């Protein structure tokens, strides 16, 4: 079975290589979901890049509107028409039905002349203009699809649905080979986002679930749901013993970690607000630069300028490191983050450039995008960490935890299992002073210092005092946590 | 017999429905539809569109395939016809002020003014 590219970046990945040639694919969605854009992109891609001429049959939208809208994406459909690689035909369902089933009809004749391979029909909902009888409609669809199949065309058909419910199954879903559903869902009470889901694909595998989708100036793009590609590594001291240590550059912490983080492993730096999580991350990357290792800082809160100022306060010239190409900052405002799009942007960045260290600051800014879907958030972080591991990247992910959150909760949370190392940074009142403390809650596959340590942040960086003698009151406080 | 001269085309276009229909076919060149379908695309009365389509096909501007209510119309792909249609549309139809003037003249029984 031959697969053909849909021309929609990411959608072929969802279909694990593309849709099957000769199949009929139904695209369902509410008005404005992007069905027509998807169809036009499929046709344009085939005609322009795959030497597969296409035919668009429209029952409602004027071709002139399609030409105009496509031009907004840079697709000159009329130029393709002049090259005989495309026809956009406005017609009525009844006329189309009669003509397409007649071998000498105008559609079949044009398809033969142009060697059409892709057809986009917008939309089958209009067949109801021929009949509203469900039995007749089904017969009509079946007969129509059989004609197209015999012609060897790969066909995309759109269908309007009245609402976003998935439970309703239309008969059209049964008679086609594959079904794609586009959802426009409200997020964060003030925004709407598009998702795409393959509900069915006869004879081929696909990635299930909802995938984020965007329409930008280049057209439609799908961001397949990030998934870890391999099983999570087992906890094994043997792994750690043979692994290279990656020093964090934080005085005292490397001693606690018996040399540093394990190469390719990931650490969660969880802490109270203002406990210097970002500074830990900055120092980790800066240490990498001194060791000749390039770093990527994924900043979801602080702007690059703010990060540079923060770095300066701990004696680091981040600006210089960025200018020298040793550190790359990938910044997105937390308000506009699409986590799936971010994942694929990171993936592309890692494909194009080599990094040995990565920081994600912070997970807290990403969490609202998951709308309390903890399982999806965990799977996402799992996939992200897996991506870093595939590139043999040692990573630090920061996360804010509330002061009232006990360390035990941090370790036992759903997210904790994803990380090899968990470091808790706390602000504690000790003898009428607010002190910064650090404890290694988890270090997979390695011995470590499990004591509670004080640390200081100065213009010379972070220094962990590896000899900390707490008062009995502080110890009681810790026990309560 | 049609020629590429605009005068001939202006003589044929003696009703608003014909002008609208021709403009629709010019902007959506590969339309294949029956009179009912064309009436729906244009939002015009079926009878007026049927007459206009029939007369444009008799003038070889449209091609008629089939007979009766199942007959479908397409734009004649002959180069000279295409050229005349394009000239007419670009000159008279696309500029909005001239388009309104033409339709107004036709509604009042006047012919389209010559150059």
XYZ file of C-alpha atoms in Angstrom:
596
model
C 0.000 0.000 0.000
C 1.361 3.378 -1.012
C 1.104 6.297 1.338
C 0.899 9.839 0.070
C 1.753 13.044 1.858
C -1.166 15.215 2.912
C 1.055 18.285 2.702
C 0.044 19.287 6.213
C 3.169 19.271 8.375
C 2.617 16.943 11.315
C -0.493 15.253 9.926
C 1.571 12.709 8.014
C 3.292 11.868 11.313
C -0.104 11.294 12.914
C -0.853 8.915 10.026
C 2.638 7.428 10.403
C 3.761 8.404 6.942
C 0.691 9.776 5.196
C -2.716 8.602 4.038
C -3.225 5.584 1.834
C -3.324 6.347 -1.870
C -6.801 5.855 -3.288
C -8.534 6.253 0.069
C -11.521 8.449 0.802
C -10.917 10.588 3.874
C -13.723 12.434 5.614
C -12.809 15.669 7.410
C -15.410 16.698 9.952
C -15.629 19.931 11.878
C -17.770 22.828 12.938
C -17.940 25.914 10.696
C -14.638 27.788 10.784
C -12.682 24.807 12.067
C -10.352 24.782 9.040
C -11.771 21.964 6.903
C -11.471 23.867 3.635
C -7.931 25.016 4.445
C -6.966 21.407 5.101
C -8.464 20.310 1.805
C -6.885 23.092 -0.236
C -3.486 22.432 1.335
C -3.819 18.748 0.428
C -4.645 19.636 -3.162
C -2.039 22.382 -3.472
C 0.707 20.174 -2.066
C -0.143 17.351 -4.453
C -0.289 19.558 -7.525
C 2.715 21.715 -6.691
C 5.146 19.264 -5.130
C 4.053 15.697 -5.878
C 3.087 15.894 -9.544
C -0.404 14.812 -8.542
C -2.915 17.116 -10.254
C -5.986 17.893 -8.234
C -9.618 18.786 -8.594
C -11.649 20.788 -6.095
C -15.412 20.449 -6.156
C -17.178 23.152 -4.228
C -20.906 23.260 -3.542
C -20.978 26.440 -1.519
C -17.776 28.443 -1.302
C -17.034 30.416 -4.462
C -13.802 29.412 -6.219
C -12.867 33.097 -6.287
C -12.940 33.069 -2.464
C -10.749 29.994 -2.440
C -8.214 31.649 -4.770
C -8.128 34.677 -2.492
C -7.895 32.751 0.776
C -5.226 30.432 -0.602
C -3.141 33.405 -1.711
C -3.005 34.459 1.940
C -1.005 31.284 2.531
C 1.133 31.895 -0.549
C -0.651 29.284 -2.664
C -1.350 30.546 -6.165
C -4.129 28.198 -7.210
C -4.907 30.071 -10.417
C -1.307 29.616 -11.550
C -1.747 25.874 -11.051
C -4.958 26.035 -13.075
C -3.066 27.695 -15.908
C -0.566 24.829 -15.762
C -3.431 22.325 -15.945
C -2.525 20.924 -12.555
C -5.667 22.048 -10.814
C -9.344 22.746 -11.413
C -11.670 24.365 -8.927
C -15.173 23.589 -10.024
C -18.227 25.169 -8.528
C -21.291 23.046 -9.086
C -24.361 21.581 -7.444
C -24.525 18.195 -5.735
C -27.096 16.877 -8.200
C -25.094 17.949 -11.237
C -21.935 16.504 -9.769
C -23.606 13.213 -8.962
C -24.976 12.850 -12.495
C -21.784 13.923 -14.212
C -19.312 11.994 -12.080
C -21.117 8.723 -12.593
C -21.108 9.202 -16.340
C -17.813 8.060 -17.822
C -18.283 10.636 -20.586
C -19.396 13.296 -18.108
C -17.504 16.544 -17.854
C -15.795 15.718 -14.538
C -14.481 12.347 -15.605
C -13.394 13.820 -18.923
C -11.449 16.630 -17.246
C -9.971 14.251 -14.673
C -8.699 12.027 -17.480
C -7.267 14.936 -19.468
C -5.455 16.366 -16.471
C -4.497 12.998 -14.967
C -6.122 14.047 -11.714
C -5.019 12.053 -8.689
C -6.395 14.074 -5.792
C -9.955 15.259 -5.329
C -11.260 17.575 -2.643
C -15.012 17.778 -2.255
C -16.407 20.567 -0.082
C -18.768 19.396 1.346
C -20.781 16.177 1.482
C -23.255 17.900 3.811
C -24.736 19.390 0.651
C -25.795 15.980 -0.659
C -28.825 16.602 1.477
C -29.905 18.962 -1.287
C -30.468 15.831 -3.390
C -32.301 13.847 -0.743
C -32.788 13.899 2.999
C -33.752 10.249 3.154
C -30.935 8.566 5.163
C -31.097 5.316 3.172
C -30.929 7.100 -0.163
C -28.171 9.358 1.116
C -26.094 6.390 2.169
C -26.624 4.679 -1.164
C -25.692 7.867 -2.942
C -22.504 8.265 -0.917
C -21.552 4.640 -1.423
C -22.100 4.812 -5.137
C -20.234 8.106 -5.387
C -17.263 6.817 -3.371
C -17.107 3.631 -5.424
C -16.908 5.687 -8.591
C -14.044 7.696 -7.153
C -12.263 4.568 -5.959
C -12.539 2.986 -9.375
C -10.966 6.129 -10.781
C -8.037 5.639 -8.379
C -8.466 9.085 -6.843
C -7.413 9.923 -3.312
C -10.320 11.950 -2.056
C -10.809 14.321 0.817
C -14.400 15.120 1.690
C -15.517 17.650 4.256
C -18.584 17.435 6.407
C -19.992 20.045 8.712
C -20.954 19.028 12.209
C -23.161 21.127 14.405
C -21.207 20.797 17.643
C -17.980 19.473 19.070
C -19.364 16.238 20.507
C -17.490 13.123 19.493
C -20.235 10.720 20.484
C -22.356 11.297 17.397
C -21.390 8.906 14.593
C -22.654 9.750 11.127
C -23.174 7.129 8.424
C -20.533 8.933 6.349
C -17.978 7.760 8.909
C -18.789 4.161 8.032
C -18.534 4.453 4.293
C -15.185 6.252 4.090
C -11.728 4.811 4.736
C -10.523 7.383 7.232
C -12.088 10.050 9.401
C -10.368 13.179 10.665
C -12.134 15.398 13.143
C -11.188 19.000 13.779
C -12.186 20.417 17.156
C -12.186 24.033 18.210
C -12.115 23.975 21.979
C -12.284 26.764 24.482
C -9.190 27.024 26.614
C -8.535 29.115 29.684
C -12.006 30.709 29.379
C -10.778 33.320 26.914
C -9.181 31.517 24.026
C -10.099 28.878 21.474
C -7.672 26.358 20.077
C -7.848 23.871 17.273
C -7.179 20.189 17.728
C -7.268 17.366 15.238
C -8.016 13.726 15.849
C -8.017 10.720 13.574
C -11.118 8.747 14.488
C -10.591 5.987 11.983
C -8.067 4.879 9.354
C -8.714 1.561 7.675
C -5.647 -0.534 7.022
C -3.115 1.726 8.654
C -1.879 2.727 12.082
C -2.135 6.228 13.414
C -1.382 8.137 16.579
C -4.579 8.302 18.560
C -5.786 11.224 20.619
C -6.141 14.928 20.039
C -3.280 16.772 18.421
C -2.862 20.528 18.528
C -3.334 22.262 15.206
C -2.647 25.784 14.075
C -3.375 27.805 10.977
C -0.736 30.447 10.365
C 0.522 32.380 7.344
C 1.963 29.205 5.824
C -1.248 27.234 6.171
C -2.174 24.438 8.491
C 0.216 22.630 10.768
C -0.458 19.766 13.145
C 1.576 19.150 16.269
C 1.334 15.446 17.040
C 0.748 14.714 20.699
C 4.226 14.311 22.168
C 4.902 10.747 23.204
C 7.922 9.117 24.755
C 9.532 6.864 22.195
C 11.004 4.313 24.545
C 10.368 2.761 27.913
C 11.562 4.668 30.879
C 14.971 3.531 32.046
C 14.976 1.405 35.163
C 16.578 2.640 38.314
C 19.996 1.109 38.239
C 23.118 1.915 40.102
C 25.042 0.199 37.356
C 23.897 2.868 34.894
C 25.143 5.592 37.155
C 28.432 3.977 37.998
C 29.549 3.925 34.402
C 27.976 7.243 33.437
C 29.787 10.502 33.068
C 29.004 13.137 35.645
C 27.906 16.556 34.518
C 28.961 19.148 37.080
C 26.376 21.791 37.880
C 29.042 24.335 38.753
C 27.253 25.035 42.025
C 29.747 24.838 44.826
C 28.707 22.162 47.316
C 25.926 20.719 45.190
C 28.286 18.744 43.000
C 29.827 17.326 46.143
C 26.355 16.290 47.345
C 25.752 14.660 43.960
C 29.102 12.883 44.044
C 30.381 14.816 41.060
C 27.275 16.236 39.430
C 24.174 15.124 37.549
C 24.412 11.958 35.506
C 24.847 12.680 31.801
C 21.597 12.404 29.879
C 19.521 12.466 33.056
C 16.991 15.055 34.051
C 16.636 16.968 37.298
C 13.606 18.734 38.708
C 14.430 21.812 40.728
C 11.281 22.388 42.758
C 11.013 25.213 45.172
C 9.242 28.028 46.883
C 8.713 31.267 44.992
C 11.921 33.312 45.177
C 14.106 30.367 46.143
C 16.549 30.930 43.253
C 15.409 28.114 40.968
C 16.213 30.135 37.856
C 19.642 31.016 39.227
C 20.378 27.320 39.754
C 19.445 26.703 36.161
C 21.542 29.610 34.883
C 24.588 28.481 36.785
C 24.148 24.957 35.422
C 24.189 26.271 31.847
C 27.086 28.644 32.530
C 29.127 25.759 33.904
C 28.419 23.914 30.684
C 29.863 26.817 28.693
C 33.091 26.668 30.699
C 33.241 22.950 29.861
C 32.681 23.617 26.157
C 29.067 22.403 26.219
C 26.373 24.460 24.515
C 23.194 25.119 26.421
C 19.565 25.783 25.547
C 17.455 27.875 27.913
C 13.717 27.440 27.338
C 12.324 30.512 29.038
C 8.589 30.477 29.602
C 8.449 33.321 32.057
C 11.400 35.668 32.027
C 12.279 37.554 28.879
C 15.858 37.123 27.619
C 16.683 40.602 28.937
C 15.403 39.793 32.407
C 17.346 36.551 32.391
C 20.490 38.430 31.487
C 19.908 40.804 34.400
C 19.328 37.886 36.781
C 22.477 36.205 35.546
C 24.455 39.411 36.092
C 23.337 39.453 39.736
C 25.075 36.112 40.275
C 28.175 37.115 38.374
C 27.337 35.512 35.041
C 27.614 37.296 31.696
C 24.736 35.548 29.975
C 24.603 38.154 27.224
C 28.167 37.311 26.234
C 27.403 33.588 26.269
C 24.391 34.163 24.022
C 26.349 36.429 21.688
C 29.116 33.857 21.452
C 26.560 31.236 20.454
C 27.200 29.114 23.533
C 23.724 29.555 24.942
C 20.520 29.803 22.951
C 17.393 31.221 24.566
C 14.016 30.019 23.349
C 11.476 32.387 24.832
C 7.686 32.224 24.831
C 5.210 34.170 26.866
C 3.335 31.815 29.199
C 0.026 33.365 28.114
C 0.375 32.167 24.534
C 2.026 28.807 25.024
C 0.754 25.895 23.043
C 2.617 23.033 24.732
C 2.505 20.722 21.720
C 3.784 23.429 19.393
C 6.515 24.162 21.925
C 7.525 20.505 22.025
C 7.957 20.375 18.257
C 9.813 23.682 18.235
C 12.230 22.238 20.804
C 12.503 19.057 18.755
C 13.349 21.059 15.626
C 15.867 23.152 17.552
C 17.589 20.029 18.847
C 17.659 18.576 15.339
C 19.309 21.667 13.925
C 21.793 22.406 16.693
C 23.757 20.372 19.193
C 23.209 21.075 22.851
C 24.557 19.198 25.837
C 22.525 20.977 28.492
C 18.941 22.196 28.500
C 16.920 24.160 31.026
C 13.138 24.499 31.011
C 12.075 27.396 33.239
C 9.479 26.680 34.290
C 7.038 23.824 34.274
C 4.732 25.976 36.385
C 4.098 28.200 33.374
C 3.266 25.249 31.192
C 0.837 23.587 33.571
C -2.214 25.844 32.979
C -2.205 24.780 29.316
C -3.120 21.278 30.421
C -6.292 22.362 32.222
C -5.793 20.114 35.245
C -5.278 17.076 33.049
C -2.461 15.720 35.198
C -2.072 12.555 33.173
C -1.569 14.479 29.951
C 0.881 16.831 31.662
C 2.848 13.850 32.983
C 2.915 12.202 29.551
C 4.033 15.484 28.027
C 6.889 15.994 30.479
C 7.802 12.342 30.067
C 8.015 12.841 26.288
C 10.048 16.011 26.687
C 12.559 14.400 29.043
C 12.727 11.415 26.717
C 13.528 13.789 23.854
C 16.414 15.275 25.842
C 17.670 11.813 26.718
C 17.619 10.736 23.075
C 19.974 13.621 22.367
C 22.103 12.693 25.402
C 21.255 16.036 26.938
C 21.413 16.637 30.676
C 18.476 18.790 31.671
C 17.078 20.821 34.510
C 13.371 21.611 34.763
C 12.233 24.130 37.339
C 8.885 24.085 39.064
C 7.348 26.244 41.703
C 5.743 24.494 44.645
C 3.726 26.122 47.366
C 5.292 26.689 50.760
C 2.702 24.394 52.236
C 3.623 21.552 49.872
C 5.537 18.925 51.777
C 8.680 17.433 50.263
C 6.979 14.062 50.431
C 4.253 15.325 48.108
C 6.869 16.562 45.656
C 8.515 13.154 45.510
C 5.299 11.202 45.332
C 3.565 13.366 42.739
C 2.734 11.948 39.325
C 5.404 14.130 37.784
C 8.193 13.025 40.126
C 8.560 9.615 38.508
C 9.621 11.301 35.291
C 12.717 12.855 36.825
C 15.925 11.133 37.820
C 16.877 13.772 40.351
C 14.681 16.002 42.471
C 16.109 18.959 44.267
C 13.944 20.959 46.675
C 14.739 24.585 47.379
C 13.015 26.039 50.415
C 12.796 29.317 52.234
C 12.848 28.609 55.975
C 12.712 30.870 58.976
C 15.660 29.936 61.140
C 16.555 31.992 64.183
C 14.615 35.032 62.963
C 16.161 34.880 59.506
C 14.774 33.587 56.254
C 17.301 31.034 55.043
C 17.506 29.210 51.760
C 17.783 25.458 52.154
C 18.349 22.690 49.703
C 17.738 18.985 49.909
C 18.165 16.215 47.356
C 14.875 14.359 47.585
C 15.712 11.804 44.924
C 18.757 10.831 42.918
C 18.124 7.845 40.716
C 20.903 5.338 40.452
C 23.463 7.154 42.554
C 24.576 7.748 46.095
C 24.109 11.262 47.326
C 24.170 13.477 50.371
C 20.641 13.475 51.743
C 21.173 16.220 54.295
C 19.345 19.541 54.416
C 21.818 22.205 53.382
C 21.843 25.952 53.503
C 22.803 27.835 50.389
C 23.653 31.413 49.620
C 23.239 33.411 46.453
C 25.725 36.212 45.878
C 27.308 38.051 42.982
C 29.794 35.202 42.896
C 27.093 32.635 42.271
C 25.405 30.014 44.396
C 27.232 28.303 47.207
C 25.804 25.335 49.079
C 27.106 24.965 52.577
C 27.609 21.283 52.932
C 27.898 21.507 56.684
C 24.549 22.526 58.079
C 23.714 22.054 61.741
C 20.053 22.789 62.178
C 18.452 23.814 65.438
C 16.135 21.390 67.178
C 13.171 23.662 66.309
C 14.015 23.538 62.619
C 14.332 19.767 62.796
C 10.854 19.595 64.324
C 9.584 21.781 61.482
C 11.095 19.430 58.944
C 9.597 16.407 60.632
C 6.163 17.965 60.323
C 6.729 18.276 56.574
C -20.465 34.554 -35.366
C -18.726 36.009 -32.342
C -15.586 38.035 -32.672
C -13.202 39.400 -30.074
C -14.659 42.847 -30.579
C -16.227 44.178 -27.421
C -19.129 45.717 -29.281
C -20.564 42.349 -30.092
C -20.401 41.267 -26.454
C -21.991 44.485 -25.241
C -24.873 43.888 -27.610
C -25.414 40.415 -26.222
C -25.361 41.563 -22.618
C -28.772 43.154 -22.564
C -29.901 42.202 -19.070
C -28.464 42.466 -15.556
C -28.800 38.687 -15.157
C -26.545 38.105 -18.187
C -23.931 40.527 -16.895
C -24.000 38.941 -13.443
C -23.864 35.466 -14.925
C -20.961 36.308 -17.199
C -19.048 37.926 -14.357
C -19.657 34.862 -12.212
C -18.306 32.561 -14.912
C -15.335 34.843 -15.488
C -14.376 34.864 -11.800
C -15.134 31.161 -11.339
C -14.005 29.891 -14.712
C -14.525 26.170 -14.270
C -18.081 26.308 -13.027
C -20.252 23.462 -14.251
C -23.838 23.884 -13.171
C -27.447 23.804 -14.226
C -29.737 26.815 -14.216
C -31.020 26.038 -10.716
C -27.482 25.808 -9.409
C -26.450 29.032 -11.138
C -29.494 30.754 -9.720
C -28.396 29.653 -6.249
C -24.783 30.826 -6.762
C -25.955 34.204 -7.991
C -28.893 34.628 -5.660
C -31.039 35.567 -8.662
C -34.435 34.443 -9.838
C -34.314 31.012 -11.509
C -36.356 32.029 -14.540
C -34.168 35.058 -15.278
C -31.011 32.991 -14.873
C -32.398 30.215 -17.100
C -33.154 32.688 -19.885
C -29.786 34.417 -19.477
C -27.854 31.131 -19.536
C -29.787 29.907 -22.551
C -29.170 33.118 -24.495
C -25.477 33.258 -23.549
C -25.099 29.701 -24.783
C -26.838 30.629 -28.035
C -24.285 33.427 -28.373
C -21.520 30.824 -27.819
C -20.303 32.538 -24.665
C -21.417 29.627 -22.546
C -21.388 26.000 -23.584
C -24.543 24.059 -22.915
C -24.305 20.330 -22.259
C -27.524 18.317 -22.261
C -31.108 19.424 -22.595
C -34.006 20.387 -20.399
C -33.636 21.084 -16.711
C -30.618 18.774 -16.490
C -28.667 20.867 -18.994
C -25.454 22.234 -17.528
C -23.531 25.326 -18.559
C -19.817 26.006 -18.687
C -17.777 28.914 -19.955
C -16.747 28.560 -23.589
C -12.971 28.015 -23.552
C -12.492 29.409 -27.078
C -9.604 31.893 -26.935
C -11.439 34.707 -28.748
C -14.471 34.376 -26.520
C -12.237 34.303 -23.457
C -10.461 37.427 -24.603
C -13.698 39.302 -25.231
C -15.123 38.264 -21.890
C -11.953 39.245 -20.075
C -11.856 42.658 -21.764
C -15.471 43.301 -20.959
C -15.191 42.283 -17.322
C -11.974 44.188 -16.748
C -13.299 47.291 -18.438
C -16.861 47.417 -17.265
C -17.518 45.035 -14.466
C -14.622 45.030 -12.059
C -14.485 48.817 -11.545
C -17.339 49.126 -9.074
C -18.662 52.525 -10.183
C -18.904 51.445 -13.824
C -20.522 48.197 -12.778
C -23.281 50.039 -10.951
C -23.769 52.308 -13.954
C -24.085 49.350 -16.347
C -26.595 47.568 -14.158
C -28.545 50.767 -13.668
C -28.605 51.423 -17.429
C -29.731 47.893 -18.178
C -32.478 48.036 -15.563
C -33.762 51.195 -17.233
C -33.758 49.568 -20.651
C -30.679 51.347 -21.934
C -27.886 49.495 -23.711
C -24.314 49.437 -22.468
C -22.532 52.550 -23.738
C -19.826 52.013 -26.299
C -16.246 53.226 -25.798
